[in-house]
Every structure is written in C-alpha cells, then in structure tokens.
C-alpha cells in the first residue's frame, strides 16, 4: 500500500509569538512520519493566515521559501477560526489523501497525529482528538463547557464530548463536507453528520506554548450560541412552550382574582401589576430576540456571500513559480503580502 499524502492544516490569527516553535515541531513530526513510512514525502503543512495584524504571514511565507514542507494560505481579511479552517481544508483536498486540523497554540498534543495516521491506515475516515479531562481549565470554563455539551445533547445535536477541531479527515470526508453550503457552518456538529467510519484518540491538553488565547469569554459564548442556533430550533420551541405556560397561568390567576372580587377580598396594589408587566414584557423581548436571531441567519444564507476570500495561495503554486518567488525574495527582499523586509527581519 502506498503511503498517503498528509496535509496538516493550521489556522493562525496573530500567532507570531508561538508560530516559530509550532512550525519547528510540526516539521520534525512530519519528517518522522515520512521516515516511518506512515505518510508520503509529498505531505505538507498548510498555515492559514486569518487576516492577522502582526507578522504571522511574514513568518509563514519566509518559512515556506526555506522548507519543502511548509506552505501558506493568506486570507484577504479576518473571517473567524471556523471559516479559516474550512479555507485550509478545501484548498488542500485535491492534493491530499487525509487532512489533520490543529490549532497553532500547541495545546493539542501533536504526537497524537501519529495515532491518527495509524487509525487512517486501519480504515477510519474520521478520527477525533478528544481530551481526557479538563483539569487544567478554570472552574468557570470547565462548568460552562460541560453545560454546553449537555445542552447540545438535550437538543439532539450529535457532538463528540471534549472534542474541539483537532481531527483527521479523509479526502472523501472533506469532499462531502464541502457539500454543506450553509454560511453558519458549525464544524463540531457537522462532521459527525457525515457518517463515515470514525474513532477517537484521547490525549492530555497541554499549556499554551506562547502568546495569549484568541478565544476570550465573549467569543466563547458567541461561538456556543451560534452552535446552538445553527443546529436546533429548540430555543424557539422553548419560548413557545413558555408562552403557553404563561397563558395558562394567567387564566388560573385570572380565575383566582375573579373569585376574590366576588367574595369582596380584593386589595389594590402595585406589586402584582408591575411584576406581571415586567414578566410578560421580558418574555416578549426574549421571544422577539430569538426569532430575530433565526431570521438573521436566514438573511445571511439568502445573500450567499463567500465564507472567505483567498489573497495568496502558495500551496497550489506551480513548482516553477514557487522557485521564482524564492529567488525574488532572496535577491530583493520582497515577498507577496508584505513590504520590503528590513535587514533585521531577514
């Protein structure tokens, strides 16, 4: 059996602090996999620059000129982690037998990739990297993450528990993923829907090697809410049920107050009136907001705008063109996507 062509896709956003170490470690791993005859010599690492504002693209491009394994994909602007990941997957699918996606922060154990490849050789088309536990997380982050998975399960969404975006997918799986054309593509829920033969590999989550997280609390909550509303209409159903419950409760209390009126035991007061107004008003605003969220998603889908726009793609450059750019870079100090490199940055 011929060795499969592996491409490791790494989305990057302002990762200049950790990127040199990430590039070094992934290259060493890829060389080892090639020496062990687990993957082909044509295997590559694709770093996707998601509109970074620092020197991330500069580092990717220069390393791509030096190394036969490193290539870069520069997006025209920041489109978010999920869309950047999709851009990488769809760019490499034609020239890859399998694709591994991993974040640039080195928190996912890259040694697990070897186990991914072994599983792929055994016939698995999707292999999930799953954390053994969340002992390194704060109490708040661990609690909210567990709550998110439980809520999604209750709503019937098939998620792999404690799995993020560290996974292997076969070429066929990526091709089928590309058929999902919706704008609000929640990968952690979509990939299990593909239905291909899959397995999991457990690993311990590591500390970030350098830099700061690109997923603060605000982004995490937005990501979770987007995942919930992208996969289920349960929130709208919950509002509907709440409306019915509120309606029947109002009938019960209405009958109760009518009975008090007939027996002459009524007392005027603001408390019950204001409480009921605020309760009904709050429920109405929540209902309108949730419906608006779904209408907004329909609006985005109807426009059919592209998820991303590629500025520079060095992965699919012809070899002759790549060598020409390398020579230009060495002779003049220029490279696509940024200005002339100063002597201190060469």
Coordinates of N, CA and C in Angstrom, one line a residue, residues 138-320:
X138 N -10.1 26.5 34.2 CA -10.7 27.1 35.4 C -12.1 26.4 35.7
X139 N -12.6 26.6 36.9 CA -13.8 26.1 37.3 C -14.9 26.6 36.4
X140 N -14.9 27.9 36.1 CA -15.9 28.5 35.3 C -15.9 27.9 33.9
X141 N -14.7 27.8 33.3 CA -14.6 27.3 31.9 C -15.0 25.9 31.8
X142 N -14.6 25.1 32.8 CA -15.0 23.7 32.8 C -16.5 23.5 33.0
X143 N -17.1 24.3 33.9 CA -18.5 24.2 34.1 C -19.3 24.6 32.9
X144 N -18.9 25.7 32.2 CA -19.7 26.2 31.1 C -19.5 25.3 29.9
X145 N -18.3 24.7 29.7 CA -18.1 23.7 28.6 C -19.0 22.5 28.8
X146 N -19.0 22.0 30.0 CA -19.8 20.8 30.3 C -21.3 21.1 30.1
X147 N -21.7 22.3 30.5 CA -23.1 22.7 30.3 C -23.5 22.8 28.8
X148 N -22.5 23.3 28.1 CA -22.7 23.4 26.6 C -23.0 22.1 26.0
X149 N -22.1 21.1 26.3 CA -22.3 19.8 25.7 C -23.6 19.1 26.2
X150 N -24.0 19.3 27.4 CA -25.2 18.8 27.9 C -26.4 19.4 27.2
X151 N -26.4 20.7 27.0 CA -27.5 21.4 26.3 C -27.6 20.9 24.9
X152 N -26.5 20.8 24.2 CA -26.5 20.3 22.8 C -27.0 18.9 22.7
X153 N -26.7 18.1 23.7 CA -27.2 16.7 23.7 C -28.7 16.6 23.9
X154 N -29.1 17.5 24.8 CA -30.6 17.5 25.1 C -31.4 18.0 23.8
X155 N -30.8 18.8 23.0 CA -31.4 19.3 21.8 C -31.2 18.3 20.6
X156 N -30.6 17.2 20.8 CA -30.4 16.2 19.8 C -29.2 16.4 18.8
X157 N -28.3 17.3 19.2 CA -27.1 17.5 18.4 C -26.0 16.5 18.8
X158 N -25.5 15.8 17.7 CA -24.5 14.7 18.0 C -23.1 15.3 18.0
X159 N -22.7 15.7 19.2 CA -21.3 16.2 19.4 C -20.4 15.1 20.0
X160 N -19.1 15.2 19.7 CA -18.2 14.3 20.4 C -17.7 15.1 21.6
X161 N -17.9 14.5 22.8 CA -17.7 15.2 24.1 C -16.2 15.5 24.2
X162 N -15.9 16.7 24.6 CA -14.5 17.2 24.8 C -13.6 17.2 23.6
X163 N -14.3 17.3 22.4 CA -13.6 17.4 21.2 C -13.7 18.8 20.6
X164 N -12.6 19.4 20.1 CA -12.7 20.7 19.5 C -12.6 20.6 18.0
X165 N -11.4 21.0 17.4 CA -11.2 20.9 16.0 C -9.9 20.2 15.7
X166 N -9.5 19.4 16.6 CA -8.3 18.5 16.4 C -8.7 17.2 15.9
X167 N -8.6 17.0 14.6 CA -9.2 15.7 14.0 C -8.5 15.4 12.7
X168 N -8.6 14.2 12.3 CA -8.2 13.8 10.9 C -9.4 13.5 10.1
X169 N -9.4 13.9 8.8 CA -10.5 13.6 7.9 C -9.9 13.1 6.6
X170 N -10.5 12.1 6.0 CA -10.0 11.6 4.7 C -10.4 12.5 3.6
X171 N -9.9 12.4 2.5 CA -10.2 13.2 1.3 C -11.7 13.1 1.0
X172 N -12.3 11.9 1.1 CA -13.7 11.7 0.8 C -14.5 12.5 1.8
X173 N -14.1 12.5 3.1 CA -14.9 13.2 4.1 C -14.9 14.7 3.9
X174 N -13.7 15.2 3.5 CA -13.6 16.7 3.2 C -14.5 17.0 2.0
X175 N -14.5 16.2 1.0 CA -15.3 16.4 -0.2 C -16.8 16.5 0.1
X176 N -17.2 15.6 1.0 CA -18.6 15.6 1.4 C -18.9 16.8 2.3
X177 N -17.9 17.2 3.1 CA -18.1 18.4 4.0 C -18.3 19.6 3.1
X178 N -17.6 19.7 2.0 CA -17.8 20.8 1.1 C -19.2 21.0 0.5
X179 N -19.9 19.9 0.5 CA -21.3 20.0 0.0 C -22.2 20.7 1.0
X180 N -21.8 20.9 2.2 CA -22.6 21.7 3.2 C -22.3 23.1 2.9
X181 N -23.3 23.8 2.2 CA -23.0 25.1 1.7 C -23.5 26.2 2.6
X182 N -24.1 25.9 3.8 CA -24.7 27.0 4.6 C -23.6 27.9 5.2
X183 N -23.9 29.1 5.4 CA -22.9 30.1 5.9 C -22.6 29.8 7.4
X184 N -23.6 29.5 8.2 CA -23.4 29.2 9.6 C -23.0 27.7 9.8
X185 N -21.8 27.4 9.4 CA -21.3 26.0 9.5 C -20.6 25.7 10.8
X186 N -21.3 25.0 11.7 CA -20.7 24.6 13.0 C -20.0 23.3 12.8
X187 N -18.7 23.3 12.6 CA -18.0 22.1 12.3 C -18.1 20.9 13.3
X188 N -18.1 21.3 14.5 CA -18.2 20.2 15.6 C -19.5 19.4 15.5
X189 N -20.5 20.0 15.0 CA -21.8 19.3 14.8 C -21.9 18.7 13.4
X190 N -21.3 19.4 12.4 CA -21.5 18.9 11.0 C -20.7 17.6 10.7
X191 N -19.4 17.6 11.2 CA -18.5 16.5 10.9 C -19.1 15.1 11.3
X192 N -19.7 15.0 12.6 CA -20.4 13.7 12.9 C -21.5 13.3 12.0
X193 N -22.1 14.3 11.3 CA -23.3 14.1 10.4 C -22.8 13.4 9.2
X194 N -21.5 13.4 8.8 CA -21.0 12.8 7.6 C -21.2 11.3 7.7
X195 N -21.1 10.7 8.8 CA -21.5 9.3 9.0 C -20.4 8.3 8.6
X196 N -19.3 8.7 8.2 CA -18.2 7.8 7.8 C -17.7 7.1 9.1
X197 N -17.0 6.0 8.8 CA -16.4 5.2 9.9 C -15.4 6.1 10.7
X198 N -15.6 6.2 12.0 CA -14.8 7.1 12.8 C -14.3 6.4 14.1
X199 N -13.3 7.1 14.7 CA -12.8 6.6 16.0 C -12.3 7.8 16.8
X200 N -11.9 7.6 18.0 CA -11.4 8.7 18.8 C -10.0 8.3 19.4
X201 N -9.2 9.3 19.6 CA -7.9 9.2 20.2 C -7.8 10.1 21.4
X202 N -7.6 9.7 22.6 CA -7.6 10.5 23.8 C -6.2 11.1 24.1
X203 N -6.1 12.3 24.5 CA -4.8 12.9 24.8 C -5.0 13.9 25.9
X204 N -3.9 14.3 26.5 CA -3.9 15.3 27.6 C -3.6 16.7 27.0
X205 N -4.5 17.6 27.3 CA -4.3 19.0 26.9 C -3.1 19.7 27.5
X206 N -2.3 20.4 26.7 CA -1.1 21.0 27.2 C -1.3 22.5 27.4
X207 N -0.4 23.1 28.0 CA -0.4 24.6 28.2 C 0.0 25.3 26.9
X208 N -0.5 26.4 26.7 CA -0.2 27.2 25.5 C 1.3 27.5 25.6
X209 N 2.0 27.3 24.5 CA 3.5 27.5 24.5 C 3.9 29.0 24.6
X210 N 3.1 29.8 23.9 CA 3.4 31.3 24.0 C 2.2 32.0 23.5
X211 N 2.2 33.4 23.7 CA 1.1 34.2 23.3 C -0.1 34.1 24.2
X212 N -1.2 34.6 23.7 CA -2.4 34.6 24.5 C -3.5 34.0 23.7
X213 N -4.6 33.5 24.4 CA -5.7 32.8 23.7 C -6.4 33.8 22.8
X214 N -6.9 33.3 21.7 CA -7.7 34.1 20.8 C -9.2 33.8 21.0
X215 N -9.5 33.1 22.1 CA -10.9 32.8 22.3 C -11.2 33.3 23.8
X216 N -11.4 34.6 24.0 CA -11.8 35.1 25.3 C -13.3 34.7 25.6
X217 N -13.8 35.0 26.8 CA -15.1 34.6 27.2 C -16.2 35.1 26.2
X218 N -16.1 36.3 25.7 CA -17.1 36.8 24.8 C -17.2 36.0 23.5
X219 N -16.0 35.6 22.9 CA -16.0 34.8 21.7 C -16.5 33.4 22.0
X220 N -16.2 32.9 23.2 CA -16.6 31.5 23.5 C -18.1 31.5 23.6
X221 N -18.7 32.5 24.3 CA -20.2 32.5 24.4 C -20.9 32.7 23.1
X222 N -20.3 33.6 22.3 CA -20.9 33.8 20.9 C -20.8 32.5 20.1
X223 N -19.6 31.8 20.2 CA -19.4 30.5 19.5 C -20.5 29.5 19.9
X224 N -20.7 29.4 21.2 CA -21.6 28.4 21.8 C -23.0 28.7 21.3
X225 N -23.4 30.0 21.4 CA -24.8 30.4 21.0 C -25.0 30.2 19.5
X226 N -24.0 30.4 18.7 CA -24.1 30.2 17.3 C -24.2 28.7 17.0
X227 N -23.5 27.9 17.7 CA -23.6 26.5 17.5 C -25.0 26.0 17.8
X228 N -25.6 26.5 18.9 CA -26.9 26.1 19.3 C -28.0 26.5 18.3
X229 N -27.9 27.7 17.9 CA -29.0 28.2 17.0 C -28.7 27.7 15.5
X230 N -27.5 27.3 15.2 CA -27.3 26.8 13.9 C -27.8 25.3 13.7
X231 N -28.0 24.6 14.8 CA -28.3 23.2 14.7 C -29.7 22.8 15.3
X232 N -30.3 23.8 15.9 CA -31.6 23.4 16.5 C -32.5 24.6 16.6
X233 N -33.8 24.3 16.5 CA -34.9 25.3 16.7 C -35.5 25.1 18.1
X234 N -34.8 24.3 18.9 CA -35.3 24.1 20.3 C -35.5 25.4 21.1
X235 N -34.6 26.4 21.0 CA -34.8 27.7 21.7 C -36.2 28.3 21.4
X236 N -36.6 28.3 20.1 CA -37.9 28.9 19.7 C -39.0 28.0 20.3
X237 N -38.8 26.7 20.2 CA -39.8 25.8 20.8 C -40.0 26.1 22.3
X238 N -38.8 26.3 23.0 CA -38.9 26.6 24.4 C -39.6 27.9 24.7
X239 N -39.4 28.9 23.9 CA -40.2 30.1 24.0 C -41.7 29.9 23.8
X240 N -42.0 29.1 22.8 CA -43.4 28.8 22.6 C -44.0 28.1 23.7
X241 N -43.3 27.1 24.3 CA -43.9 26.4 25.5 C -44.0 27.3 26.7
X242 N -43.0 28.2 26.9 CA -43.1 29.2 27.9 C -44.3 30.1 27.8
X243 N -44.6 30.5 26.5 CA -45.7 31.3 26.2 C -47.0 30.6 26.6
X244 N -47.1 29.3 26.2 CA -48.3 28.6 26.6 C -48.5 28.5 28.1
X245 N -47.4 28.2 28.8 CA -47.4 28.0 30.2 C -47.8 29.3 30.9
X246 N -47.3 30.4 30.4 CA -47.6 31.8 30.9 C -49.1 32.1 30.7
X247 N -49.6 31.7 29.5 CA -51.0 31.9 29.2 C -51.9 31.2 30.1
X248 N -51.6 29.9 30.3 CA -52.5 29.1 31.2 C -52.4 29.6 32.7
X249 N -51.2 30.0 33.1 CA -51.0 30.5 34.4 C -51.9 31.8 34.6
X250 N -51.9 32.6 33.5 CA -52.7 33.9 33.6 C -54.2 33.5 33.7
X251 N -54.6 32.4 33.1 CA -56.0 32.0 33.2 C -56.3 31.6 34.6
X252 N -55.4 30.9 35.2 CA -55.6 30.4 36.6 C -55.6 31.6 37.6
X253 N -54.6 32.5 37.4 CA -54.6 33.6 38.3 C -55.8 34.6 38.1
X254 N -56.2 34.6 36.8 CA -57.4 35.4 36.5 C -58.7 34.9 37.2
X255 N -58.8 33.6 37.1 CA -60.0 33.0 37.9 C -59.8 33.2 39.4
X256 N -58.6 33.1 39.9 CA -58.4 33.3 41.3 C -58.8 34.7 41.7
X257 N -58.4 35.8 41.0 CA -58.7 37.1 41.3 C -60.2 37.5 41.1
X258 N -60.8 36.8 40.1 CA -62.3 37.0 40.0 C -63.0 36.4 41.2
X259 N -62.5 35.3 41.7 CA -63.1 34.7 42.9 C -63.0 35.7 44.1
X260 N -61.8 36.3 44.2 CA -61.6 37.2 45.3 C -62.5 38.4 45.2
X261 N -62.7 38.9 43.9 CA -63.6 40.0 43.7 C -65.0 39.7 44.2
X262 N -65.5 38.5 43.8 CA -66.9 38.2 44.1 C -67.1 38.0 45.7
X263 N -66.0 37.6 46.3 CA -66.1 37.4 47.8 C -65.7 38.7 48.6
X264 N -65.3 39.8 47.8 CA -65.0 41.0 48.4 C -63.7 41.1 49.2
X265 N -62.7 40.3 48.8 CA -61.4 40.3 49.5 C -60.3 40.9 48.7
X266 N -60.6 41.7 47.7 CA -59.6 42.2 46.8 C -58.9 43.5 47.5
X267 N -57.6 43.6 47.3 CA -56.9 44.8 47.7 C -56.1 45.3 46.5
X268 N -56.1 46.6 46.4 CA -55.3 47.2 45.3 C -53.9 47.3 45.7
X269 N -53.0 47.2 44.7 CA -51.5 47.3 44.9 C -50.8 47.3 43.6
X270 N -49.5 47.8 43.7 CA -48.7 47.9 42.5 C -47.8 46.7 42.3
X271 N -47.6 45.9 43.3 CA -46.6 44.8 43.3 C -47.0 43.8 42.2
X272 N -48.2 43.3 42.3 CA -48.6 42.2 41.4 C -48.7 42.8 40.0
X273 N -49.1 44.0 39.8 CA -49.3 44.6 38.5 C -47.9 44.8 37.8
X274 N -47.0 45.4 38.5 CA -45.7 45.7 37.9 C -44.9 44.4 37.6
X275 N -45.1 43.4 38.6 CA -44.4 42.2 38.4 C -44.9 41.5 37.1
X276 N -46.2 41.4 36.9 CA -46.7 40.8 35.7 C -46.3 41.5 34.4
X277 N -46.3 42.8 34.5 CA -45.9 43.6 33.3 C -44.5 43.3 32.9
X278 N -43.6 43.3 33.9 CA -42.2 43.0 33.6 C -42.0 41.6 33.2
X279 N -42.8 40.7 33.7 CA -42.6 39.3 33.3 C -43.0 39.1 31.9
X280 N -44.2 39.6 31.5 CA -44.7 39.4 30.2 C -43.8 40.2 29.2
X281 N -43.4 41.4 29.6 CA -42.5 42.2 28.7 C -41.2 41.5 28.4
X282 N -40.6 40.9 29.5 CA -39.4 40.2 29.3 C -39.5 39.0 28.4
X283 N -40.6 38.2 28.6 CA -40.8 37.1 27.8 C -40.9 37.5 26.3
X284 N -41.6 38.5 26.1 CA -41.9 39.0 24.7 C -40.5 39.4 24.1
X285 N -39.7 40.2 24.8 CA -38.4 40.6 24.3 C -37.5 39.4 24.0
X286 N -37.5 38.4 24.9 CA -36.7 37.2 24.6 C -37.2 36.5 23.4
X287 N -38.5 36.4 23.2 CA -39.1 35.7 22.1 C -38.7 36.4 20.8
X288 N -38.9 37.7 20.8 CA -38.5 38.5 19.6 C -37.0 38.4 19.3
X289 N -36.2 38.4 20.3 CA -34.8 38.3 20.1 C -34.4 37.0 19.5
X290 N -34.9 35.9 20.0 CA -34.6 34.6 19.4 C -35.1 34.4 18.0
X291 N -36.3 34.9 17.8 CA -36.8 34.8 16.4 C -35.9 35.7 15.5
X292 N -35.5 36.8 16.0 CA -34.6 37.7 15.2 C -33.3 37.0 14.9
X293 N -32.8 36.2 15.8 CA -31.5 35.5 15.6 C -31.7 34.6 14.4
X294 N -32.8 33.8 14.4 CA -33.0 32.9 13.3 C -33.3 33.6 12.0
X295 N -34.0 34.7 12.0 CA -34.3 35.5 10.8 C -32.9 36.0 10.3
X296 N -32.1 36.5 11.2 CA -30.8 37.0 10.8 C -29.9 35.9 10.1
X297 N -30.0 34.7 10.6 CA -29.3 33.6 9.9 C -29.9 33.3 8.5
X298 N -31.2 33.4 8.4 CA -31.8 33.2 7.1 C -31.4 34.3 6.1
X299 N -31.2 35.5 6.7 CA -30.8 36.6 5.9 C -29.4 36.4 5.3
X300 N -28.5 35.9 6.2 CA -27.1 35.6 5.8 C -27.1 34.5 4.7
X301 N -27.9 33.5 4.9 CA -27.9 32.4 4.0 C -28.4 32.9 2.6
X302 N -29.4 33.7 2.6 CA -30.1 34.2 1.4 C -29.1 35.0 0.5
X303 N -28.2 35.7 1.2 CA -27.2 36.6 0.4 C -26.2 35.7 -0.3
X304 N -25.9 34.5 0.3 CA -24.9 33.6 -0.3 C -23.6 34.2 -0.6
X305 N -23.1 35.0 0.4 CA -21.7 35.5 0.3 C -20.7 34.5 0.5
X306 N -19.5 34.5 -0.1 CA -18.5 33.5 0.2 C -18.0 33.6 1.6
X307 N -17.6 32.4 2.2 CA -17.2 32.3 3.6 C -15.8 33.0 3.8
X308 N -15.0 33.0 2.7 CA -13.7 33.6 2.8 C -13.2 33.9 1.4
X309 N -12.2 34.8 1.3 CA -11.6 35.2 0.0 C -10.1 35.0 0.2
X310 N -9.5 34.2 -0.7 CA -8.1 33.9 -0.6 C -7.3 35.0 -1.3
X311 N -6.3 35.6 -0.6 CA -5.4 36.6 -1.1 C -4.2 35.9 -1.8
X312 N -3.5 35.1 -1.1 CA -2.3 34.4 -1.6 C -2.4 32.9 -1.2
X313 N -2.1 32.1 -2.2 CA -2.2 30.6 -2.0 C -0.8 30.0 -2.5
X314 N 0.1 29.8 -1.6 CA 1.4 29.2 -2.0 C 1.3 27.7 -2.1
X315 N 0.2 27.1 -1.6 CA 0.1 25.6 -1.6 C -0.1 25.1 -3.0
X316 N -0.9 25.8 -3.8 CA -1.2 25.3 -5.2 C -0.4 26.0 -6.2
X317 N 0.7 26.7 -5.8 CA 1.6 27.3 -6.8 C 2.3 26.3 -7.6
X318 N 2.5 26.4 -8.9 CA 3.4 25.5 -9.6 C 4.8 25.6 -9.1
X319 N 5.5 24.5 -9.2 CA 6.9 24.4 -8.6 C 7.8 25.5 -9.2
X320 N 7.7 25.7 -10.5 CA 8.5 26.8 -11.2 C 8.2 28.1 -10.6

